[in-house]
Amino acid sequence: FIPIALGVLKNPFARLAARLLEKIVYFNSARVVALSPGMVEGILKTGYPPKKVVLIPNSCDNSLFRSPEVDGNDFRKKFPWLEHRPLVIYCGTLGEANGVDYLVHVATEMQNLNESVRFAVIGNGKMEQSIREQATIKGVLNKNFFMLPEIPKSSMPSIFAAADIVTSLFIDQPALWSNSANKAFDAMAAAKPLLVNHRG
């Protein structure tokens, strides 16, 4: 139960109420759909009948990400700092669980290895300002590390087409290892290398 594992619910009564709510929802459902085997295990730990749990893994939309109209060059041309340089992207929520500050550290190290590599974080969330501050302190913000606002889903294929590497990031928390992140499957659909910093 992720909110408890991450320490979001600290009050013992709130934790108990959350666990009870979880069971009430499951046991009043005709079926429960899980997106990964790890999620199935979590559901079964509540005592919910295995025969009523359905595993439907996440999937890739190849037609969307590999259509003839998809062209990453249009995205690259918008940014003088990018152009033809190698690009590593993170697209998604900038929440506590995502740990996107990980890319700040990677960008810092990359300056010594290959200063032409660019990192782009695209999205918003609770940790956005903290990530920006860390990148400023490390001296990488707007040098090789760039933050862009959230974009419509319809624009995602062109961004993935522009990327050389796509990332799927989470903090070091076992409760998150059974996730089924859309961005990972989008990377597969776009036939891009995927950098994952977590197990599962």
JSON list of C-alpha atoms in Angstrom, two decimals, residues 5-132:
[
{"chain": "A", "resi": 5, "resn": "ALA", "atom": "CA", "xyz": [5.11, 2.65, 2.48]},
{"chain": "A", "resi": 6, "resn": "LEU", "atom": "CA", "xyz": [6.08, 6.20, 1.46]},
{"chain": "A", "resi": 7, "resn": "GLY", "atom": "CA", "xyz": [5.14, 7.62, 4.86]},
{"chain": "A", "resi": 8, "resn": "VAL", "atom": "CA", "xyz": [2.37, 9.83, 3.48]},
{"chain": "A", "resi": 9, "resn": "LEU", "atom": "CA", "xyz": [-0.06, 8.32, 5.99]},
{"chain": "A", "resi": 10, "resn": "LYS", "atom": "CA", "xyz": [1.69, 8.58, 9.35]},
{"chain": "A", "resi": 11, "resn": "ASN", "atom": "CA", "xyz": [-1.26, 8.48, 11.72]},
{"chain": "A", "resi": 12, "resn": "PRO", "atom": "CA", "xyz": [-1.97, 4.87, 12.86]},
{"chain": "A", "resi": 13, "resn": "PHE", "atom": "CA", "xyz": [-5.73, 5.45, 12.67]},
{"chain": "A", "resi": 14, "resn": "ALA", "atom": "CA", "xyz": [-5.44, 6.88, 9.15]},
{"chain": "A", "resi": 15, "resn": "ARG", "atom": "CA", "xyz": [-3.41, 3.83, 8.13]},
{"chain": "A", "resi": 16, "resn": "LEU", "atom": "CA", "xyz": [-5.98, 1.47, 9.61]},
{"chain": "A", "resi": 17, "resn": "ALA", "atom": "CA", "xyz": [-8.80, 3.36, 7.88]},
{"chain": "A", "resi": 18, "resn": "ALA", "atom": "CA", "xyz": [-6.95, 3.17, 4.56]},
{"chain": "A", "resi": 19, "resn": "ARG", "atom": "CA", "xyz": [-6.42, -0.58, 4.92]},
{"chain": "A", "resi": 20, "resn": "LEU", "atom": "CA", "xyz": [-10.11, -1.07, 5.75]},
{"chain": "A", "resi": 21, "resn": "LEU", "atom": "CA", "xyz": [-11.16, 1.07, 2.80]},
{"chain": "A", "resi": 22, "resn": "GLU", "atom": "CA", "xyz": [-8.89, -0.98, 0.55]},
{"chain": "A", "resi": 23, "resn": "LYS", "atom": "CA", "xyz": [-10.57, -4.22, 1.66]},
{"chain": "A", "resi": 24, "resn": "ILE", "atom": "CA", "xyz": [-14.07, -2.75, 1.37]},
{"chain": "A", "resi": 25, "resn": "VAL", "atom": "CA", "xyz": [-13.41, -1.64, -2.20]},
{"chain": "A", "resi": 26, "resn": "TYR", "atom": "CA", "xyz": [-11.87, -4.99, -3.21]},
{"chain": "A", "resi": 27, "resn": "PHE", "atom": "CA", "xyz": [-14.49, -7.20, -1.57]},
{"chain": "A", "resi": 28, "resn": "ASN", "atom": "CA", "xyz": [-17.35, -5.18, -3.09]},
{"chain": "A", "resi": 29, "resn": "SER", "atom": "CA", "xyz": [-15.92, -5.53, -6.58]},
{"chain": "A", "resi": 30, "resn": "ALA", "atom": "CA", "xyz": [-16.91, -8.18, -9.14]},
{"chain": "A", "resi": 31, "resn": "ARG", "atom": "CA", "xyz": [-13.32, -8.27, -10.39]},
{"chain": "A", "resi": 32, "resn": "VAL", "atom": "CA", "xyz": [-10.08, -6.40, -9.67]},
{"chain": "A", "resi": 33, "resn": "VAL", "atom": "CA", "xyz": [-7.76, -5.63, -12.58]},
{"chain": "A", "resi": 34, "resn": "ALA", "atom": "CA", "xyz": [-4.00, -5.51, -11.90]},
{"chain": "A", "resi": 35, "resn": "LEU", "atom": "CA", "xyz": [-1.42, -4.15, -14.35]},
{"chain": "A", "resi": 36, "resn": "SER", "atom": "CA", "xyz": [1.53, -6.22, -13.18]},
{"chain": "A", "resi": 37, "resn": "PRO", "atom": "CA", "xyz": [2.27, -9.49, -11.32]},
{"chain": "A", "resi": 38, "resn": "GLY", "atom": "CA", "xyz": [3.49, -7.44, -8.35]},
{"chain": "A", "resi": 39, "resn": "MET", "atom": "CA", "xyz": [0.16, -5.68, -8.16]},
{"chain": "A", "resi": 40, "resn": "VAL", "atom": "CA", "xyz": [-1.59, -9.06, -8.19]},
{"chain": "A", "resi": 41, "resn": "GLU", "atom": "CA", "xyz": [0.50, -10.13, -5.17]},
{"chain": "A", "resi": 42, "resn": "GLY", "atom": "CA", "xyz": [-0.45, -6.95, -3.32]},
{"chain": "A", "resi": 43, "resn": "ILE", "atom": "CA", "xyz": [-4.16, -7.53, -3.94]},
{"chain": "A", "resi": 44, "resn": "LEU", "atom": "CA", "xyz": [-3.99, -11.18, -2.85]},
{"chain": "A", "resi": 45, "resn": "LYS", "atom": "CA", "xyz": [-2.33, -10.16, 0.44]},
{"chain": "A", "resi": 46, "resn": "THR", "atom": "CA", "xyz": [-5.65, -8.59, 1.46]},
{"chain": "A", "resi": 47, "resn": "GLY", "atom": "CA", "xyz": [-7.32, -12.00, 1.26]},
{"chain": "A", "resi": 48, "resn": "TYR", "atom": "CA", "xyz": [-9.18, -11.21, -1.94]},
{"chain": "A", "resi": 49, "resn": "PRO", "atom": "CA", "xyz": [-9.97, -14.41, -3.94]},
{"chain": "A", "resi": 50, "resn": "PRO", "atom": "CA", "xyz": [-7.31, -15.16, -6.61]},
{"chain": "A", "resi": 51, "resn": "LYS", "atom": "CA", "xyz": [-9.97, -16.25, -9.13]},
{"chain": "A", "resi": 52, "resn": "LYS", "atom": "CA", "xyz": [-11.42, -12.73, -9.09]},
{"chain": "A", "resi": 53, "resn": "VAL", "atom": "CA", "xyz": [-8.13, -10.97, -9.86]},
{"chain": "A", "resi": 54, "resn": "VAL", "atom": "CA", "xyz": [-7.46, -10.30, -13.55]},
{"chain": "A", "resi": 55, "resn": "LEU", "atom": "CA", "xyz": [-3.95, -9.47, -14.79]},
{"chain": "A", "resi": 56, "resn": "ILE", "atom": "CA", "xyz": [-3.99, -7.17, -17.83]},
{"chain": "A", "resi": 57, "resn": "PRO", "atom": "CA", "xyz": [-0.46, -5.88, -18.44]},
{"chain": "A", "resi": 58, "resn": "ASN", "atom": "CA", "xyz": [0.10, -2.41, -19.79]},
{"chain": "A", "resi": 59, "resn": "SER", "atom": "CA", "xyz": [0.75, -2.25, -23.52]},
{"chain": "A", "resi": 60, "resn": "CYS", "atom": "CA", "xyz": [2.33, -0.25, -26.33]},
{"chain": "A", "resi": 61, "resn": "ASP", "atom": "CA", "xyz": [0.53, 1.88, -28.92]},
{"chain": "A", "resi": 62, "resn": "ASN", "atom": "CA", "xyz": [2.87, 1.23, -31.85]},
{"chain": "A", "resi": 63, "resn": "SER", "atom": "CA", "xyz": [0.57, 2.90, -34.39]},
{"chain": "A", "resi": 64, "resn": "LEU", "atom": "CA", "xyz": [0.60, 6.17, -32.42]},
{"chain": "A", "resi": 65, "resn": "PHE", "atom": "CA", "xyz": [4.35, 6.34, -31.80]},
{"chain": "A", "resi": 66, "resn": "ARG", "atom": "CA", "xyz": [5.54, 5.04, -35.16]},
{"chain": "A", "resi": 67, "resn": "SER", "atom": "CA", "xyz": [3.12, 6.70, -37.58]},
{"chain": "A", "resi": 68, "resn": "PRO", "atom": "CA", "xyz": [4.65, 8.37, -40.68]},
{"chain": "A", "resi": 69, "resn": "GLU", "atom": "CA", "xyz": [3.62, 11.79, -39.35]},
{"chain": "A", "resi": 70, "resn": "VAL", "atom": "CA", "xyz": [5.78, 11.48, -36.24]},
{"chain": "A", "resi": 71, "resn": "ASP", "atom": "CA", "xyz": [8.97, 13.53, -36.62]},
{"chain": "A", "resi": 72, "resn": "GLY", "atom": "CA", "xyz": [11.30, 14.41, -33.78]},
{"chain": "A", "resi": 73, "resn": "ASN", "atom": "CA", "xyz": [13.11, 17.05, -35.83]},
{"chain": "A", "resi": 74, "resn": "ASP", "atom": "CA", "xyz": [10.27, 19.55, -35.33]},
{"chain": "A", "resi": 75, "resn": "PHE", "atom": "CA", "xyz": [10.72, 19.28, -31.56]},
{"chain": "A", "resi": 76, "resn": "ARG", "atom": "CA", "xyz": [14.51, 19.59, -31.81]},
{"chain": "A", "resi": 77, "resn": "LYS", "atom": "CA", "xyz": [14.35, 22.70, -34.01]},
{"chain": "A", "resi": 78, "resn": "LYS", "atom": "CA", "xyz": [12.37, 24.59, -31.32]},
{"chain": "A", "resi": 79, "resn": "PHE", "atom": "CA", "xyz": [15.34, 24.64, -28.95]},
{"chain": "A", "resi": 80, "resn": "PRO", "atom": "CA", "xyz": [18.76, 26.13, -29.80]},
{"chain": "A", "resi": 81, "resn": "TRP", "atom": "CA", "xyz": [20.24, 24.23, -26.84]},
{"chain": "A", "resi": 82, "resn": "LEU", "atom": "CA", "xyz": [19.24, 20.91, -28.40]},
{"chain": "A", "resi": 83, "resn": "GLU", "atom": "CA", "xyz": [19.47, 20.82, -32.20]},
{"chain": "A", "resi": 84, "resn": "HIS", "atom": "CA", "xyz": [21.43, 17.63, -33.08]},
{"chain": "A", "resi": 85, "resn": "ARG", "atom": "CA", "xyz": [22.84, 16.87, -29.63]},
{"chain": "A", "resi": 86, "resn": "PRO", "atom": "CA", "xyz": [22.08, 13.57, -27.82]},
{"chain": "A", "resi": 87, "resn": "LEU", "atom": "CA", "xyz": [18.86, 13.85, -25.77]},
{"chain": "A", "resi": 88, "resn": "VAL", "atom": "CA", "xyz": [17.77, 12.02, -22.61]},
{"chain": "A", "resi": 89, "resn": "ILE", "atom": "CA", "xyz": [14.16, 12.71, -21.56]},
{"chain": "A", "resi": 90, "resn": "TYR", "atom": "CA", "xyz": [11.86, 12.24, -18.61]},
{"chain": "A", "resi": 91, "resn": "CYS", "atom": "CA", "xyz": [8.17, 12.85, -19.33]},
{"chain": "A", "resi": 92, "resn": "GLY", "atom": "CA", "xyz": [5.63, 12.71, -16.55]},
{"chain": "A", "resi": 93, "resn": "THR", "atom": "CA", "xyz": [4.79, 13.67, -13.01]},
{"chain": "A", "resi": 94, "resn": "LEU", "atom": "CA", "xyz": [7.40, 15.36, -10.84]},
{"chain": "A", "resi": 95, "resn": "GLY", "atom": "CA", "xyz": [6.19, 13.88, -7.57]},
{"chain": "A", "resi": 96, "resn": "GLU", "atom": "CA", "xyz": [7.99, 12.64, -4.48]},
{"chain": "A", "resi": 97, "resn": "ALA", "atom": "CA", "xyz": [7.74, 9.02, -5.61]},
{"chain": "A", "resi": 98, "resn": "ASN", "atom": "CA", "xyz": [9.29, 9.74, -9.01]},
{"chain": "A", "resi": 99, "resn": "GLY", "atom": "CA", "xyz": [12.64, 10.97, -7.70]},
{"chain": "A", "resi": 100, "resn": "VAL", "atom": "CA", "xyz": [13.41, 12.95, -10.85]},
{"chain": "A", "resi": 101, "resn": "ASP", "atom": "CA", "xyz": [16.24, 14.73, -9.04]},
{"chain": "A", "resi": 102, "resn": "TYR", "atom": "CA", "xyz": [18.15, 11.55, -9.94]},
{"chain": "A", "resi": 103, "resn": "LEU", "atom": "CA", "xyz": [18.57, 13.06, -13.42]},
{"chain": "A", "resi": 104, "resn": "VAL", "atom": "CA", "xyz": [20.12, 16.19, -11.93]},
{"chain": "A", "resi": 105, "resn": "HIS", "atom": "CA", "xyz": [22.93, 14.02, -10.53]},
{"chain": "A", "resi": 106, "resn": "VAL", "atom": "CA", "xyz": [23.31, 12.15, -13.83]},
{"chain": "A", "resi": 107, "resn": "ALA", "atom": "CA", "xyz": [23.47, 15.45, -15.75]},
{"chain": "A", "resi": 108, "resn": "THR", "atom": "CA", "xyz": [26.12, 16.72, -13.33]},
{"chain": "A", "resi": 109, "resn": "GLU", "atom": "CA", "xyz": [28.31, 13.67, -13.92]},
{"chain": "A", "resi": 110, "resn": "MET", "atom": "CA", "xyz": [27.67, 13.76, -17.65]},
{"chain": "A", "resi": 111, "resn": "GLN", "atom": "CA", "xyz": [29.22, 17.23, -17.92]},
{"chain": "A", "resi": 112, "resn": "ASN", "atom": "CA", "xyz": [32.58, 15.57, -17.25]},
{"chain": "A", "resi": 113, "resn": "LEU", "atom": "CA", "xyz": [31.95, 12.70, -19.67]},
{"chain": "A", "resi": 114, "resn": "ASN", "atom": "CA", "xyz": [30.20, 14.31, -22.63]},
{"chain": "A", "resi": 115, "resn": "GLU", "atom": "CA", "xyz": [29.10, 17.92, -22.28]},
{"chain": "A", "resi": 116, "resn": "SER", "atom": "CA", "xyz": [27.04, 17.76, -25.48]},
{"chain": "A", "resi": 117, "resn": "VAL", "atom": "CA", "xyz": [24.42, 15.41, -23.96]},
{"chain": "A", "resi": 118, "resn": "ARG", "atom": "CA", "xyz": [21.18, 17.19, -23.05]},
{"chain": "A", "resi": 119, "resn": "PHE", "atom": "CA", "xyz": [18.64, 16.19, -20.41]},
{"chain": "A", "resi": 120, "resn": "ALA", "atom": "CA", "xyz": [15.04, 17.38, -20.68]},
{"chain": "A", "resi": 121, "resn": "VAL", "atom": "CA", "xyz": [12.46, 16.97, -17.91]},
{"chain": "A", "resi": 122, "resn": "ILE", "atom": "CA", "xyz": [8.96, 17.52, -19.25]},
{"chain": "A", "resi": 123, "resn": "GLY", "atom": "CA", "xyz": [6.08, 17.74, -16.79]},
{"chain": "A", "resi": 124, "resn": "ASN", "atom": "CA", "xyz": [5.03, 19.29, -13.51]},
{"chain": "A", "resi": 125, "resn": "GLY", "atom": "CA", "xyz": [4.31, 18.32, -9.94]},
{"chain": "A", "resi": 126, "resn": "LYS", "atom": "CA", "xyz": [5.06, 18.87, -6.28]},
{"chain": "A", "resi": 127, "resn": "MET", "atom": "CA", "xyz": [8.84, 18.50, -6.63]},
{"chain": "A", "resi": 128, "resn": "GLU", "atom": "CA", "xyz": [9.27, 20.77, -9.66]},
{"chain": "A", "resi": 129, "resn": "GLN", "atom": "CA", "xyz": [10.72, 23.71, -7.74]},
{"chain": "A", "resi": 130, "resn": "SER", "atom": "CA", "xyz": [12.99, 21.46, -5.68]},
{"chain": "A", "resi": 131, "resn": "ILE", "atom": "CA", "xyz": [14.39, 19.84, -8.84]},
{"chain": "A", "resi": 132, "resn": "ARG", "atom": "CA", "xyz": [14.94, 23.26, -10.38]}
]
